mmCIF file of C-alpha atoms in Angstrom:
data_model
loop_
_atom_site.group_PDB
_atom_site.id
_atom_site.type_symbol
_atom_site.label_atom_id
_atom_site.label_comp_id
_atom_site.label_asym_id
_atom_site.label_seq_id
_atom_site.Cartn_x
_atom_site.Cartn_y
_atom_site.Cartn_z
ATOM 1 C CA MET A 1 52.329 -62.578 31.281
ATOM 2 C CA LYS A 2 53.054 -62.658 27.239
ATOM 3 C CA ARG A 3 52.046 -65.662 25.475
ATOM 4 C CA GLU A 4 55.970 -66.352 24.118
ATOM 5 C CA THR A 5 57.345 -66.184 27.805
ATOM 6 C CA ALA A 6 54.577 -68.403 29.148
ATOM 7 C CA LEU A 7 55.429 -70.768 26.220
ATOM 8 C CA TRP A 8 59.255 -70.766 26.654
ATOM 9 C CA MET A 9 58.906 -71.467 30.652
ATOM 10 C CA VAL A 10 56.524 -74.463 29.933
ATOM 11 C CA ALA A 11 59.264 -75.562 27.442
ATOM 12 C CA CYS A 12 61.886 -75.126 30.143
ATOM 13 C CA LEU A 13 59.853 -76.850 32.589
ATOM 14 C CA LEU A 14 59.320 -79.762 30.228
ATOM 15 C CA LEU A 15 62.923 -79.955 29.230
ATOM 16 C CA SER A 16 64.248 -79.737 32.848
ATOM 17 C CA SER A 17 62.197 -83.177 33.136
ATOM 18 C CA LEU A 18 63.636 -84.893 30.499
ATOM 19 C CA PRO A 19 67.079 -86.814 30.751
ATOM 20 C CA THR A 20 69.888 -84.386 30.363
ATOM 21 C CA GLY A 21 71.264 -86.609 27.698
ATOM 22 C CA GLN A 22 74.873 -86.644 26.571
ATOM 23 C CA LEU A 23 77.326 -84.130 25.229
ATOM 24 C CA HIS A 24 77.294 -84.203 21.661
ATOM 25 C CA SER A 25 80.223 -82.075 20.377
ATOM 26 C CA THR A 26 82.835 -79.645 21.718
ATOM 27 C CA CYS A 27 83.618 -76.697 19.766
ATOM 28 C CA HIS A 28 86.568 -74.281 20.157
ATOM 29 C CA ALA A 29 86.883 -70.361 19.242
ATOM 30 C CA PHE A 30 89.229 -67.586 20.291
ATOM 31 C CA VAL A 31 87.800 -64.408 21.557
ATOM 32 C CA GLY A 32 86.718 -62.248 18.510
ATOM 33 C CA GLU A 33 86.041 -65.202 15.958
ATOM 34 C CA THR A 34 82.778 -66.353 14.693
ATOM 35 C CA VAL A 35 81.849 -69.956 15.801
ATOM 36 C CA VAL A 36 78.979 -72.207 14.536
ATOM 37 C CA LEU A 37 77.631 -74.867 17.071
ATOM 38 C CA PRO A 38 76.147 -77.675 15.190
ATOM 39 C CA CYS A 39 72.636 -79.170 15.589
ATOM 40 C CA SER A 40 70.796 -81.001 13.162
ATOM 41 C CA THR A 41 67.775 -83.530 13.127
ATOM 42 C CA SER A 42 68.161 -86.883 12.351
ATOM 43 C CA PRO A 43 67.238 -88.294 10.038
ATOM 44 C CA PRO A 44 67.484 -85.142 7.872
ATOM 45 C CA GLY A 45 64.121 -84.420 6.286
ATOM 46 C CA GLU A 46 62.038 -81.524 5.356
ATOM 47 C CA LEU A 47 60.813 -79.616 8.617
ATOM 48 C CA THR A 48 57.610 -77.542 8.934
ATOM 49 C CA LEU A 49 59.090 -74.546 10.463
ATOM 50 C CA THR A 50 55.779 -72.694 11.033
ATOM 51 C CA LYS A 51 54.704 -75.303 13.311
ATOM 52 C CA SER A 52 57.850 -75.773 15.735
ATOM 53 C CA LEU A 53 60.080 -74.300 18.078
ATOM 54 C CA LEU A 54 63.934 -73.954 18.282
ATOM 55 C CA TYR A 55 65.700 -72.836 21.474
ATOM 56 C CA TRP A 56 68.998 -72.436 21.891
ATOM 57 C CA GLN A 57 69.795 -71.713 25.760
ATOM 58 C CA ILE A 58 72.495 -72.101 28.290
ATOM 59 C CA GLY A 59 70.876 -74.095 31.465
ATOM 60 C CA THR A 60 67.514 -73.185 31.837
ATOM 61 C CA THR A 61 67.387 -69.573 32.213
ATOM 62 C CA GLU A 62 69.821 -67.927 29.679
ATOM 63 C CA LEU A 63 67.807 -67.812 26.298
ATOM 64 C CA VAL A 64 70.705 -67.261 23.560
ATOM 65 C CA HIS A 65 68.460 -67.663 20.463
ATOM 66 C CA PHE A 66 64.567 -68.552 20.060
ATOM 67 C CA PHE A 67 62.964 -69.365 16.731
ATOM 68 C CA GLN A 68 59.096 -69.881 16.641
ATOM 69 C CA ASN A 69 56.352 -70.030 13.834
ATOM 70 C CA GLY A 70 59.007 -69.643 11.035
ATOM 71 C CA GLN A 71 60.801 -66.600 12.427
ATOM 72 C CA ASP A 72 63.335 -65.310 15.071
ATOM 73 C CA SER A 73 61.806 -64.107 18.459
ATOM 74 C CA LEU A 74 64.748 -62.304 19.980
ATOM 75 C CA LYS A 75 62.930 -59.959 22.540
ATOM 76 C CA ASP A 76 63.703 -62.179 25.522
ATOM 77 C CA GLN A 77 67.240 -63.093 24.412
ATOM 78 C CA ASP A 78 69.949 -62.722 26.845
ATOM 79 C CA LYS A 79 71.453 -59.174 26.543
ATOM 80 C CA LYS A 80 74.955 -60.386 26.023
ATOM 81 C CA PHE A 81 74.074 -62.364 22.799
ATOM 82 C CA LEU A 82 71.943 -59.256 21.341
ATOM 83 C CA GLY A 83 73.162 -58.886 17.672
ATOM 84 C CA ARG A 84 75.577 -61.970 17.518
ATOM 85 C CA THR A 85 73.637 -65.101 16.935
ATOM 86 C CA SER A 86 71.957 -66.247 13.692
ATOM 87 C CA LEU A 87 70.476 -69.413 12.300
ATOM 88 C CA PHE A 88 70.939 -70.872 9.037
ATOM 89 C CA LEU A 89 67.583 -69.834 7.747
ATOM 90 C CA ASP A 90 67.666 -71.246 4.275
ATOM 91 C CA GLN A 91 69.078 -74.504 5.516
ATOM 92 C CA MET A 92 66.565 -74.883 8.588
ATOM 93 C CA LYS A 93 63.883 -76.916 6.627
ATOM 94 C CA TYR A 94 66.290 -79.561 5.664
ATOM 95 C CA GLY A 95 67.310 -80.106 9.346
ATOM 96 C CA ASN A 96 70.136 -77.692 9.957
ATOM 97 C CA LEU A 97 69.579 -75.867 13.204
ATOM 98 C CA SER A 98 72.846 -74.842 13.744
ATOM 99 C CA LEU A 99 73.805 -71.538 15.569
ATOM 100 C CA LYS A 100 76.222 -68.842 14.464
ATOM 101 C CA ILE A 101 77.784 -66.817 17.221
ATOM 102 C CA SER A 102 79.940 -63.741 16.009
ATOM 103 C CA ASN A 103 82.473 -62.087 17.905
ATOM 104 C CA VAL A 104 82.852 -64.760 20.628
ATOM 105 C CA GLN A 105 83.511 -63.442 24.031
ATOM 106 C CA LEU A 106 85.296 -65.397 27.016
ATOM 107 C CA GLY A 107 82.095 -65.150 28.655
ATOM 108 C CA ASP A 108 80.472 -67.474 25.987
ATOM 109 C CA ASP A 109 82.333 -70.226 27.217
ATOM 110 C CA ALA A 110 79.479 -72.625 28.298
ATOM 111 C CA GLU A 111 77.364 -75.683 27.544
ATOM 112 C CA TYR A 112 74.587 -74.810 24.992
ATOM 113 C CA SER A 113 71.437 -77.026 24.620
ATOM 114 C CA CYS A 114 69.699 -76.867 21.054
ATOM 115 C CA ILE A 115 66.225 -77.715 21.482
ATOM 116 C CA TYR A 116 63.831 -78.525 18.620
ATOM 117 C CA ARG A 117 60.128 -79.120 19.240
ATOM 118 C CA GLU A 118 57.549 -79.920 16.603
ATOM 119 C CA ALA A 119 54.169 -78.329 17.731
ATOM 120 C CA GLU A 120 51.867 -81.080 16.178
ATOM 121 C CA SER A 121 53.839 -84.254 17.297
ATOM 122 C CA HIS A 122 55.008 -82.665 20.502
ATOM 123 C CA GLN A 123 58.406 -84.599 19.948
ATOM 124 C CA THR A 124 61.002 -82.805 21.562
ATOM 125 C CA LYS A 125 64.705 -83.553 20.327
ATOM 126 C CA LYS A 126 67.609 -82.162 22.310
ATOM 127 C CA SER A 127 71.600 -82.058 21.857
ATOM 128 C CA THR A 128 74.293 -80.411 23.887
ATOM 129 C CA ILE A 129 77.278 -78.471 22.752
ATOM 130 C CA LYS A 130 80.125 -77.348 24.762
ATOM 131 C CA LEU A 131 81.920 -74.237 23.583
ATOM 132 C CA LYS A 132 85.418 -73.693 24.854
ATOM 133 C CA VAL A 133 86.310 -69.875 24.339
ATOM 134 C CA SER A 134 90.399 -69.061 24.481
ATOM 135 C CA ALA A 135 92.110 -65.700 24.387
ATOM 136 C CA PRO A 136 93.671 -65.185 21.122
ATOM 137 C CA PRO A 137 97.112 -66.385 20.929
ATOM 138 C CA MET A 138 99.962 -63.865 21.152
ATOM 139 C CA ILE A 139 101.534 -62.913 18.129
ATOM 140 C CA GLU A 140 105.140 -61.317 18.622
ATOM 141 C CA GLU A 141 105.664 -58.263 16.703
ATOM 142 C CA PRO A 142 108.728 -58.259 14.501
ATOM 143 C CA PRO A 143 111.323 -55.403 15.610
ATOM 144 C CA SER A 144 111.006 -52.167 13.831
ATOM 145 C CA PRO A 145 114.010 -51.195 11.783
ATOM 146 C CA SER A 146 115.343 -48.785 14.313
ATOM 147 C CA GLU A 147 115.290 -51.608 16.906
ATOM 148 C CA GLN A 148 117.195 -53.891 14.414
ATOM 149 C CA ASN A 149 120.022 -51.453 14.062
ATOM 150 C CA GLN A 150 120.467 -50.829 17.910
ATOM 151 C CA ILE A 151 123.270 -52.786 19.640
ATOM 152 C CA PRO A 152 122.123 -55.073 22.543
ATOM 153 C CA SER A 153 123.352 -53.683 25.959
ATOM 154 C CA GLY A 154 126.234 -55.281 27.521
ATOM 155 C CA SER A 155 127.983 -55.931 23.843
ATOM 156 C CA PRO A 156 130.982 -54.315 22.992
ATOM 157 C CA THR A 157 130.264 -50.918 20.742
ATOM 158 C CA ASN A 158 133.153 -51.570 18.446
ATOM 159 C CA VAL A 159 132.180 -54.945 17.195
ATOM 160 C CA PRO A 160 132.634 -54.179 13.560
ATOM 161 C CA CYS A 161 136.107 -52.880 14.436
ATOM 162 C CA LEU A 162 136.920 -56.122 16.317
ATOM 163 C CA ALA A 163 135.662 -58.204 13.223
ATOM 164 C CA MET A 164 137.927 -56.126 10.904
ATOM 165 C CA LEU A 165 140.773 -56.391 12.964
ATOM 166 C CA LEU A 166 140.385 -60.401 13.155
ATOM 167 C CA LEU A 167 139.863 -60.377 9.531
ATOM 168 C CA SER A 168 143.048 -58.465 9.034
ATOM 169 C CA PHE A 169 145.033 -60.690 11.242
ATOM 170 C CA LEU A 170 143.851 -63.762 9.427
ATOM 171 C CA LEU A 171 144.760 -62.228 5.793
ATOM 172 C CA LEU A 172 148.054 -60.770 6.977
ATOM 173 C CA VAL A 173 149.427 -63.560 8.763
ATOM 174 C CA PRO A 174 149.493 -65.891 5.785
ATOM 175 C CA LEU A 175 150.661 -63.456 3.585
ATOM 176 C CA GLY A 176 153.393 -62.680 5.865
ATOM 177 C CA LEU A 177 154.424 -66.127 5.909
ATOM 178 C CA TRP A 178 154.370 -66.449 2.279
ATOM 179 C CA HIS A 179 157.134 -63.950 2.027
ATOM 180 C CA LEU A 180 159.406 -65.250 4.479
#
């Protein structure tokens, strides 16, 4: 068994024995959008990334993103997230452990765990973020110019003639009465 896989399994076992904790936040996204799932250490400070592990996962089996020894380690990443996840590498040492997911899909709707473990102190911090994904809202297309000129079905085809007749009547009646 590969060392990284063994480490990941050990971490999952350790984490499954931890209290589940509370849901820390909920994020909403539409299909196709990019979303950032927030996660940070508190109090914020400078982290030693070369001696820490960061897991983003769903449940205990679905690995969304893994960071160890100061770099991404994505070979065991779940295939549905391949090429769609990233961390804010320039901000991580200051405690920003947030995950960016691009091209969000309906299947991404889940409860995500952000798990940070310092190798030297063996301290583990976990937060849970719920991602709710919706289909994009329906946008009604404006009618094309050819559709705008069409007369709706069921309406008289001589509407302009009727309007002229009514206008003529309204103008002629007062004029006719004026001459009487």
